[in-house]
Short mmCIF file of C-alpha atoms in Angstrom, two decimals:
data_model
loop_
_atom_site.label_atom_id
_atom_site.label_comp_id
_atom_site.label_asym_id
_atom_site.label_seq_id
_atom_site.Cartn_x
_atom_site.Cartn_y
_atom_site.Cartn_z
CA MET A 1 14.48 43.75 119.99
CA ARG A 2 15.75 40.21 120.52
CA ASN A 3 15.63 38.41 123.86
CA ILE A 4 18.68 36.16 123.90
CA LYS A 5 19.25 33.26 126.32
CA LEU A 6 22.86 32.24 126.91
CA THR A 7 24.14 29.01 128.46
CA VAL A 8 27.50 29.58 130.08
CA GLN A 9 30.13 27.47 131.81
CA TYR A 10 32.51 29.03 134.30
CA ASP A 11 35.25 28.22 136.76
CA GLY A 12 34.25 30.37 139.73
CA THR A 13 37.67 30.29 141.44
CA ASN A 14 38.66 33.80 140.41
CA TYR A 15 35.21 35.41 140.72
CA HIS A 16 33.24 36.90 143.55
CA GLY A 17 30.22 34.98 142.40
CA TRP A 18 27.73 35.86 139.71
CA GLN A 19 26.20 39.15 140.76
CA ILE A 20 27.79 42.52 140.05
CA GLN A 21 29.25 44.26 143.08
CA GLU A 22 31.66 47.10 143.65
CA ASN A 23 35.38 46.47 144.00
CA ALA A 24 35.20 42.78 143.04
CA VAL A 25 35.22 40.94 139.74
CA THR A 26 32.05 38.95 139.08
CA VAL A 27 30.91 36.70 136.24
CA GLN A 28 27.96 38.95 135.41
CA GLU A 29 30.26 41.94 134.97
CA VAL A 30 32.65 40.00 132.74
CA ILE A 31 29.79 38.81 130.52
CA GLU A 32 28.20 42.26 130.29
CA ASN A 33 31.57 43.81 129.38
CA SER A 34 32.21 41.14 126.74
CA LEU A 35 28.71 41.66 125.26
CA LYS A 36 29.48 45.36 125.04
CA LYS A 37 32.66 44.62 123.11
CA LEU A 38 30.77 42.30 120.80
CA THR A 39 27.56 44.27 120.20
CA GLY A 40 28.62 47.84 120.99
CA ILE A 41 26.03 48.23 123.75
CA LYS A 42 26.34 47.07 127.34
CA PRO A 43 23.15 45.20 128.23
CA ARG A 44 21.81 44.36 131.67
CA VAL A 45 22.10 40.57 131.85
CA SER A 46 19.55 38.73 133.97
CA GLY A 47 21.05 35.64 135.63
CA CYS A 48 19.19 32.50 136.76
CA GLY A 49 20.40 33.06 140.31
CA ARG A 50 23.29 34.11 142.47
CA THR A 51 26.31 31.93 142.95
CA ASP A 52 28.80 32.53 145.77
CA THR A 53 32.50 33.29 145.49
CA GLY A 54 34.32 30.20 144.23
CA VAL A 55 31.18 28.32 143.11
CA HIS A 56 31.31 26.94 139.56
CA ALA A 57 28.75 26.46 136.82
CA GLN A 58 28.43 23.89 134.06
CA ASN A 59 25.29 25.36 132.50
CA TYR A 60 24.49 28.74 133.98
CA VAL A 61 21.64 30.49 132.16
CA CYS A 62 21.29 34.23 131.64
CA SER A 63 19.34 36.42 129.26
CA PHE A 64 19.49 39.93 127.85
CA LYS A 65 17.79 42.18 125.29
CA SER A 66 19.78 43.10 122.19
CA GLU A 67 19.56 44.54 118.68
CA SER A 68 22.51 42.35 117.61
CA THR A 69 22.12 40.63 114.25
CA ILE A 70 24.60 37.84 115.01
CA PRO A 71 22.75 34.54 114.50
CA CYS A 72 22.47 32.19 117.47
CA ASP A 73 24.66 29.47 115.97
CA ARG A 74 27.54 31.96 115.61
CA PHE A 75 26.92 33.86 118.82
CA PRO A 76 28.94 31.66 121.23
CA TYR A 77 32.02 31.71 118.95
CA ALA A 78 31.78 35.48 118.61
CA LEU A 79 31.29 36.09 122.33
CA ASN A 80 34.01 33.64 123.41
CA ARG A 81 36.59 35.76 121.62
CA PHE A 82 35.95 38.46 124.23
CA LEU A 83 35.40 36.29 127.30
CA PRO A 84 38.30 35.29 129.58
CA GLU A 85 39.31 31.65 129.33
CA ASP A 86 37.53 30.66 132.57
CA VAL A 87 34.12 31.69 131.19
CA VAL A 88 32.78 29.93 128.07
CA CYS A 89 29.49 30.55 126.25
CA LYS A 90 28.16 27.20 124.99
CA LYS A 91 24.79 28.13 123.51
CA ALA A 92 22.64 31.09 122.44
CA GLU A 93 18.89 30.92 121.79
CA ASP A 94 16.27 33.47 120.72
CA MET A 95 13.44 33.50 123.24
CA ASP A 96 9.97 35.01 123.53
CA PRO A 97 9.99 38.57 124.94
CA GLU A 98 8.62 37.42 128.30
CA PHE A 99 11.42 34.90 128.96
CA ASP A 100 13.63 35.86 131.88
CA ALA A 101 16.48 33.61 133.07
CA HIS A 102 15.61 34.19 136.71
CA LYS A 103 11.83 34.47 136.80
CA SER A 104 11.13 31.73 134.25
CA ALA A 105 13.25 29.07 135.99
CA VAL A 106 11.20 26.20 137.48
CA GLY A 107 14.06 24.13 138.88
CA LYS A 108 17.78 23.53 139.10
CA THR A 109 20.29 20.77 139.59
CA TYR A 110 23.37 21.47 141.67
CA SER A 111 26.30 19.07 141.87
CA TYR A 112 28.80 18.76 144.68
CA LEU A 113 32.20 17.05 144.46
CA ILE A 114 33.98 15.55 147.49
CA LEU A 115 37.48 14.16 147.08
CA ASN A 116 37.69 11.57 149.85
CA SER A 117 41.39 10.70 149.79
CA GLN A 118 44.43 10.63 152.06
CA TYR A 119 46.26 13.28 150.03
CA SER A 120 44.84 16.09 147.96
CA ASP A 121 44.81 15.87 144.16
CA VAL A 122 46.30 18.90 142.42
CA PHE A 123 43.79 18.59 139.60
CA TYR A 124 40.91 19.05 142.03
CA ASN A 125 42.32 22.12 143.79
CA ASN A 126 39.47 24.66 144.02
CA ARG A 127 37.18 22.12 142.31
CA ALA A 128 36.25 19.69 145.05
CA TRP A 129 36.14 19.51 148.85
CA HIS A 130 39.15 17.51 149.90
CA TYR A 131 37.97 15.50 152.89
CA ARG A 132 40.67 13.15 154.14
CA TYR A 133 38.87 11.11 156.81
CA LYS A 134 36.94 7.95 156.06
CA LEU A 135 33.37 8.41 154.84
CA ASP A 136 30.75 5.67 154.77
CA PHE A 137 29.29 6.23 151.33
CA ASP A 138 26.38 3.81 151.75
CA LYS A 139 25.17 5.61 154.86
CA MET A 140 25.45 8.97 153.09
CA LYS A 141 23.41 7.63 150.19
CA LYS A 142 20.74 6.34 152.56
CA ALA A 143 20.64 9.69 154.38
CA SER A 144 20.27 11.58 151.09
CA GLU A 145 16.91 9.90 150.46
CA PHE A 146 15.36 11.58 153.50
CA PHE A 147 15.92 15.01 151.93
CA CYS A 148 13.78 14.19 148.90
CA GLY A 149 10.24 15.55 148.81
CA THR A 150 8.71 18.78 150.09
CA HIS A 151 10.07 20.11 153.39
CA ASP A 152 10.63 23.34 155.24
CA PHE A 153 14.39 23.59 154.77
CA ILE A 154 14.94 26.56 157.08
CA GLY A 155 17.30 24.44 159.20
CA PHE A 156 19.46 24.02 156.09
CA ALA A 157 19.73 27.69 155.17
CA ALA A 158 22.25 30.38 156.05
CA SER A 159 20.71 33.50 157.51
CA GLY A 160 20.84 36.90 155.85
CA PHE A 161 18.44 36.40 152.96
CA THR A 162 14.75 37.10 152.96
CA VAL A 163 12.43 34.77 151.09
CA LYS A 164 8.65 34.41 151.12
CA THR A 165 8.76 30.77 152.14
CA THR A 166 11.46 28.34 153.21
CA VAL A 167 9.53 25.34 151.88
CA ARG A 168 11.24 23.70 148.91
CA THR A 169 10.83 20.46 146.99
CA ILE A 170 13.81 18.24 146.21
CA HIS A 171 12.85 16.03 143.28
CA HIS A 172 15.76 13.64 143.59
CA ILE A 173 19.30 13.25 144.84
CA ASN A 174 21.76 11.09 142.97
CA MET A 175 25.02 9.98 144.60
CA GLU A 176 27.92 8.30 142.86
CA LYS A 177 31.37 7.22 144.00
CA LYS A 178 34.18 6.61 141.54
CA ASP A 179 37.59 5.92 143.05
CA ASP A 180 38.10 8.69 145.61
CA LEU A 181 35.53 11.06 144.15
CA ILE A 182 31.99 11.37 145.51
CA LYS A 183 29.50 13.27 143.34
CA ILE A 184 26.16 14.44 144.73
CA ASP A 185 23.51 15.75 142.31
CA ILE A 186 20.55 17.53 143.90
CA CYS A 187 17.59 18.45 141.74
CA GLY A 188 14.86 20.67 143.13
CA ASN A 189 12.38 23.44 142.43
CA GLY A 190 14.53 25.97 144.27
CA PHE A 191 17.17 26.26 146.93
CA LEU A 192 17.64 28.45 149.98
CA TYR A 193 20.92 30.28 150.58
CA ASN A 194 23.71 27.71 151.15
CA MET A 195 21.14 24.89 151.20
CA VAL A 196 23.10 22.52 148.95
CA ARG A 197 26.30 23.14 150.88
CA ILE A 198 24.60 22.54 154.25
CA ILE A 199 22.90 19.36 153.01
CA THR A 200 26.32 18.20 151.76
CA GLY A 201 27.94 19.03 155.09
CA THR A 202 25.18 17.07 156.83
CA LEU A 203 25.72 14.06 154.55
CA VAL A 204 29.44 14.21 155.38
CA PHE A 205 28.57 14.19 159.09
CA VAL A 206 26.53 11.04 158.45
CA GLY A 207 29.50 9.59 156.53
CA ASN A 208 31.97 10.25 159.34
CA GLY A 209 29.59 9.06 162.07
CA LYS A 210 28.85 12.41 163.74
CA ILE A 211 25.18 12.16 162.77
CA ASP A 212 23.17 8.93 162.76
CA VAL A 213 21.48 8.32 159.43
CA ASN A 214 18.14 7.63 161.15
CA ASP A 215 18.19 11.01 162.86
CA ILE A 216 17.96 12.88 159.54
CA PRO A 217 14.11 13.06 159.39
CA ASP A 218 14.07 14.45 162.93
CA ILE A 219 16.82 16.97 162.13
CA ILE A 220 14.88 18.21 159.08
CA GLU A 221 11.69 18.38 161.17
CA SER A 222 13.47 20.33 163.96
CA LYS A 223 14.17 23.28 161.58
CA ASP A 224 17.26 23.89 163.72
CA ARG A 225 20.38 24.95 161.80
CA LYS A 226 22.54 23.85 164.73
CA ARG A 227 21.47 20.22 164.37
CA ALA A 228 22.52 20.04 160.72
CA GLY A 229 26.13 19.56 159.59
CA ILE A 230 28.66 22.19 158.60
CA THR A 231 28.45 24.27 155.44
CA ALA A 232 30.57 22.46 152.84
CA PRO A 233 33.13 24.73 151.13
CA ALA A 234 32.08 26.69 148.03
CA CYS A 235 34.80 25.22 145.77
CA GLY A 236 33.04 21.83 145.48
CA LEU A 237 29.71 23.28 144.30
CA TYR A 238 28.57 23.42 140.65
CA LEU A 239 25.36 24.77 139.20
CA SER A 240 24.71 21.98 136.70
CA GLU A 241 21.35 22.60 135.03
CA VAL A 242 18.49 25.10 135.06
CA TYR A 243 15.01 24.00 133.99
CA TYR A 244 12.37 26.16 132.30
CA MET B 1 72.33 8.08 155.29
CA ARG B 2 68.86 7.25 153.95
CA ASN B 3 68.05 7.12 150.24
CA ILE B 4 64.43 8.28 149.97
CA LYS B 5 62.19 7.83 146.94
CA LEU B 6 59.27 10.27 146.60
CA THR B 7 56.22 9.92 144.37
CA VAL B 8 54.86 13.33 143.49
CA GLN B 9 51.86 14.73 141.63
CA TYR B 10 52.00 18.19 140.08
CA ASP B 11 50.07 20.58 137.92
CA GLY B 12 52.79 21.87 135.60
CA THR B 13 50.90 25.00 134.46
CA ASN B 14 52.88 27.40 136.62
CA TYR B 15 56.28 25.70 136.29
CA HIS B 16 59.07 25.82 133.76
CA GLY B 17 59.23 22.06 133.84
CA TRP B 18 61.04 19.82 136.28
CA GLN B 19 64.69 20.76 136.02
CA ILE B 20 66.24 23.65 137.93
CA GLN B 21 67.15 26.63 135.78
CA GLU B 22 68.00 30.24 136.46
CA ASN B 23 65.29 32.90 136.48
CA ALA B 24 62.39 30.47 136.27
CA VAL B 25 60.45 28.47 138.85
CA THR B 26 60.72 24.71 138.42
CA VAL B 27 59.24 21.74 140.28
CA GLN B 28 62.67 20.44 141.29
CA GLU B 29 63.54 23.76 142.93
CA VAL B 30 60.24 23.89 144.81
CA ILE B 31 60.72 20.35 146.14
CA GLU B 32 64.34 20.95 147.14
CA ASN B 33 63.37 24.16 148.96
CA SER B 34 60.50 22.41 150.75
CA LEU B 35 62.80 19.55 151.78
CA LYS B 36 65.21 22.12 153.22
CA LYS B 37 62.39 23.64 155.28
CA LEU B 38 61.39 20.18 156.50
CA THR B 39 64.80 18.59 157.17
CA GLY B 40 67.05 21.63 157.63
CA ILE B 41 69.35 20.62 154.78
CA LYS B 42 68.79 21.29 151.07
CA PRO B 43 69.39 18.03 149.21
CA ARG B 44 70.06 17.55 145.51
CA VAL B 45 66.97 15.72 144.27
CA SER B 46 67.40 13.33 141.34
CA GLY B 47 64.34 13.28 139.08
CA CYS B 48 63.18 10.45 136.83
CA GLY B 49 63.42 12.72 133.80
CA ARG B 50 62.79 16.20 132.50
CA THR B 51 59.33 17.49 131.85
CA ASP B 52 58.69 20.59 129.74
CA THR B 53 56.99 23.80 130.78
CA GLY B 54 53.28 23.15 131.31
CA VAL B 55 53.57 19.34 131.35
CA HIS B 56 51.88 17.64 134.32
CA ALA B 57 52.68 14.56 136.40
CA GLN B 58 50.45 12.08 138.20
CA ASN B 59 53.28 10.00 139.65
CA TYR B 60 56.62 11.68 139.13
CA VAL B 61 59.45 9.88 140.94
CA CYS B 62 62.48 11.53 142.48
CA SER B 63 65.04 10.52 145.09
CA PHE B 64 67.45 12.15 147.50
CA LYS B 65 69.86 11.33 150.33
CA SER B 66 68.91 12.46 153.82
CA GLU B 67 69.64 12.06 157.52
CA SER B 68 65.99 12.84 158.31
CA THR B 69 64.38 10.60 160.91
CA ILE B 70 60.80 11.21 159.74
CA PRO B 71 59.28 7.78 159.00
CA CYS B 72 58.07 7.15 155.45
CA ASP B 73 54.40 6.90 156.37
CA ARG B 74 54.53 10.41 157.88
CA PHE B 75 56.87 11.93 155.31
CA PRO B 76 54.28 13.00 152.68
CA TYR B 77 52.11 14.77 155.29
CA ALA B 78 55.15 16.55 156.69
CA LEU B 79 56.47 17.60 153.29
CA ASN B 80 53.07 18.69 151.94
CA ARG B 81 52.89 21.35 154.65
CA PHE B 82 55.76 23.12 152.87
CA LEU B 83 54.86 22.40 149.24
CA PRO B 84 52.66 24.77 147.23
CA GLU B 85 49.15 23.45 146.53
CA ASP B 86 49.98 22.49 142.92
CA VAL B 87 52.64 19.98 144.03
CA VAL B 88 51.63 17.05 146.28
CA CYS B 89 53.82 14.30 147.69
CA LYS B 90 51.84 11.03 147.69
CA LYS B 91 54.39 8.49 148.88
CA ALA B 92 57.86 8.13 150.44
CA GLU B 93 59.91 4.92 150.46
CA ASP B 94 63.32 3.98 151.84
CA MET B 95 65.46 2.52 149.04
CA ASP B 96 68.79 0.73 148.70
CA PRO B 97 71.75 3.13 148.44
CA GLU B 98 72.18 2.42 144.72
CA PHE B 99 68.62 3.40 143.76
CA ASP B 100 68.46 6.52 141.59
CA ALA B 101 65.15 7.86 140.24
CA HIS B 102 66.68 8.57 136.85
CA LYS B 103 69.21 5.78 136.28
CA SER B 104 67.12 2.98 137.78
CA ALA B 105 64.02 3.68 135.67
CA VAL B 106 63.25 0.95 133.13
CA GLY B 107 60.10 2.41 131.61
CA LYS B 108 57.39 5.05 131.77
CA THR B 109 53.79 5.63 130.86
CA TYR B 110 52.76 9.03 129.56
CA SER B 111 49.14 10.03 129.09
CA TYR B 112 47.79 12.65 126.71
CA LEU B 113 44.36 14.29 126.92
CA ILE B 114 42.57 15.73 123.88
CA LEU B 115 39.28 17.57 124.37
CA ASN B 116 37.52 17.12 121.03
CA SER B 117 34.59 19.49 121.36
CA GLN B 118 33.02 22.49 119.65
CA TYR B 119 33.67 24.79 122.62
CA SER B 120 36.41 24.63 125.19
CA ASP B 121 35.69 23.36 128.70
CA VAL B 122 36.90 25.70 131.45
CA PHE B 123 37.76 22.73 133.66
CA TYR B 124 40.25 21.46 131.06
CA ASN B 125 42.03 24.78 130.52
CA ASN B 126 45.78 24.02 130.63
CA ARG B 127 44.95 20.34 131.16
CA ALA B 128 44.03 19.07 127.72
CA TRP B 129 44.52 20.00 124.07
CA HIS B 130 41.25 21.56 122.95
CA TYR B 131 40.86 20.40 119.35
CA ARG B 132 37.58 21.57 117.88
CA TYR B 133 37.48 19.82 114.50
CA LYS B 134 36.07 16.36 114.00
CA LEU B 135 38.42 13.47 114.76
CA ASP B 136 37.89 9.87 113.62
CA PHE B 137 38.71 8.04 116.83
CA ASP B 138 38.66 4.56 115.29
CA LYS B 139 41.27 5.53 112.70
CA MET B 140 43.43 7.09 115.40
CA LYS B 141 43.21 3.91 117.45
CA LYS B 142 44.19 1.80 114.44
CA ALA B 143 47.13 4.13 113.69
CA SER B 144 48.34 3.91 117.28
CA GLU B 145 48.97 0.18 116.90
CA PHE B 146 51.68 0.79 114.29
CA PHE B 147 53.79 2.66 116.86
CA CYS B 148 54.01 -0.33 119.18
CA GLY B 149 57.21 -2.37 119.12
CA THR B 150 60.86 -1.40 118.65
CA HIS B 151 61.54 1.37 116.13
CA ASP B 152 64.02 4.12 115.41
CA PHE B 153 61.83 7.05 116.49
CA ILE B 154 64.16 9.80 115.25
CA GLY B 155 61.37 11.09 112.97
CA PHE B 156 59.27 11.64 116.12
CA ALA B 157 61.83 13.61 118.10
CA ALA B 158 62.51 17.31 118.44
CA SER B 159 66.11 18.27 117.75
CA GLY B 160 68.40 19.77 120.35
CA PHE B 161 69.06 16.77 122.58
CA THR B 162 71.88 14.27 122.22
CA VAL B 163 71.18 10.62 122.97
CA LYS B 164 73.21 7.49 122.28
CA THR B 165 70.48 5.86 120.26
CA THR B 166 67.10 6.94 118.93
CA VAL B 167 65.74 3.39 119.02
CA ARG B 168 62.97 2.94 121.59
CA THR B 169 60.41 0.26 122.39
CA ILE B 170 56.75 1.13 122.91
CA HIS B 171 55.18 -1.71 124.88
CA HIS B 172 51.58 -0.66 124.32
CA ILE B 173 49.31 2.25 123.54
CA ASN B 174 45.85 2.41 125.04
CA MET B 175 43.25 4.81 123.64
CA GLU B 176 39.90 5.64 125.22
CA LYS B 177 37.14 8.06 124.33
CA LYS B 178 34.59 9.18 126.90
CA ASP B 179 32.19 11.89 125.78
CA ASP B 180 34.42 14.58 124.24
CA LEU B 181 37.61 13.46 125.94
CA ILE B 182 40.22 11.29 124.22
CA LYS B 183 42.89 9.75 126.47
CA ILE B 184 46.04 8.22 125.00
CA ASP B 185 48.32 6.17 127.29
CA ILE B 186 51.75 5.31 125.87
CA CYS B 187 53.94 2.87 127.76
CA GLY B 188 57.55 2.38 126.68
CA ASN B 189 61.11 1.77 127.81
CA GLY B 190 62.06 5.39 127.13
CA PHE B 191 61.04 8.41 125.10
CA LEU B 192 62.93 10.89 122.91
CA TYR B 193 62.45 14.62 123.37
CA ASN B 194 58.83 15.54 122.49
CA MET B 195 58.20 11.99 121.24
CA VAL B 196 54.82 11.53 122.94
CA ARG B 197 53.65 14.95 121.77
CA ILE B 198 54.72 14.27 118.17
CA ILE B 199 53.09 10.83 118.15
CA THR B 200 49.92 12.48 119.50
CA GLY B 201 50.07 15.19 116.82
CA THR B 202 50.47 12.47 114.20
CA LEU B 203 47.47 10.55 115.56
CA VAL B 204 45.45 13.77 115.37
CA PHE B 205 46.50 14.17 111.72
CA VAL B 206 45.19 10.65 111.11
CA GLY B 207 41.97 11.59 112.91
CA ASN B 208 41.40 14.71 110.82
CA GLY B 209 42.33 13.01 107.54
CA LYS B 210 45.63 14.77 106.85
CA ILE B 211 47.53 11.49 107.16
CA ASP B 212 46.24 8.13 105.92
CA VAL B 213 46.29 5.48 108.64
CA ASN B 214 48.04 3.02 106.33
CA ASP B 215 50.92 5.43 105.72
CA ILE B 216 52.01 5.32 109.36
CA PRO B 217 54.48 2.37 108.99
CA ASP B 218 56.10 4.17 106.04
CA ILE B 219 56.27 7.47 107.96
CA ILE B 220 57.98 5.73 110.92
CA GLU B 221 60.36 3.97 108.50
CA SER B 222 61.22 7.23 106.70
CA LYS B 223 62.73 8.72 109.92
CA ASP B 224 61.63 12.08 108.54
CA ARG B 225 60.26 14.53 111.12
CA LYS B 226 58.55 16.50 108.35
CA ARG B 227 56.30 13.55 107.46
CA ALA B 228 54.98 13.18 111.02
CA GLY B 229 52.25 15.39 112.48
CA ILE B 230 52.61 18.52 114.56
CA THR B 231 53.88 18.58 118.13
CA ALA B 232 50.80 18.47 120.36
CA PRO B 233 50.75 21.21 123.02
CA ALA B 234 52.46 20.59 126.37
CA CYS B 235 49.34 21.22 128.46
CA GLY B 236 47.73 17.89 127.46
CA LEU B 237 50.70 15.76 128.54
CA TYR B 238 50.96 13.87 131.84
CA LEU B 239 53.76 11.68 133.16
CA SER B 240 51.61 8.90 134.59
CA GLU B 241 53.89 6.13 135.86
CA VAL B 242 57.59 5.31 136.14
CA TYR B 243 58.70 1.66 136.32
CA TYR B 244 61.75 0.31 138.20
#
């Protein structure tokens, strides 16, 4: 039995996130159905994590067991014939039996796009947060540095999910601005529910002056969700990389 | 009576081009209907030119007569409330009575996007020509130079449209490659039907070796459509700028 790792890109606009649920189309379901068409057997695909409705992925990783004899270099072409056009398999790799896309992951990078312009851009509909008011990028960049390191991020998590610990380590945050587009890359060992979107919303509140950049350490320390910024919309969020 | 010039961006995926036609949704129709909702009167909007089904625009220009008292700096915000999200008004200007978006235009820049990668990219679906085979960018760039200047471009036009002359001047062609994305900008005083798409298809045939770069002057001179390359798909084409 092979243990196959897939790297997949998807536009999350038309999906209710990754994980299979009743009465809603999810990316996991679409991939499992396509694998059934390709290999004859519907596998249970293990994903590297949940993504919310409307969240995108550049390099989502999932894995499944299969008796398929299709070699890895042909696998993406073969699978893409069955996938809808907003989900693309970019890579297939044979892994050791113990590899699991979720349990083996040691870190991830998420990216967030903010379109900071007077008018929206049709080519960023559903792909960036259109924020029309002035943002001070330099202050946002300075604020982002305070999030790096190991902290209890419970003040930057949505409720409703149970985890053993709310302590996470952010390895680094990279921020770039090109024309009207701000890109935030956050690399860490793990993320709480909505953590990237709440950090982004907090950086936007620094950018628009609602939060003082020097208050960020105190806000993190307070562990108080109410002191952080809003939850940035799902459409600007991309799962960029998963590390093993 | 005001004569108002609008600059508009649109994603052409869901439209049967610019020009109003029966039984199909067009950008012109959507703008005229939105102007009626905003001003109370449905104007006839003059566009800077036709675009085909699926072709996009970054800065399409159109004009119309109106008694509206909405000032130009507020006009885009007001109109965007009525436009669908894939059409955005970016600018409104009061013009002299004789200005007409079509007749007053003295030149245009079109851009074409080619995604030259092994697998498609979901974020370029309907927005670039996904061409998976290897392209020699340097040869394509060299070939592009031969198109500059004044030529009879009848060999690079689709049939079915009557024009007084098929002679056009291309002022310059700029080609850039960033990662897997090739961008071709073509600036000229006017373009025949499908001319940019046929020039792009010809450049791709140079890139894949089907046409020798040094044969381009002879192919232009021959005025023979059959010697040029294929017509590149509509989805990669963008009207970028109109000059007055």
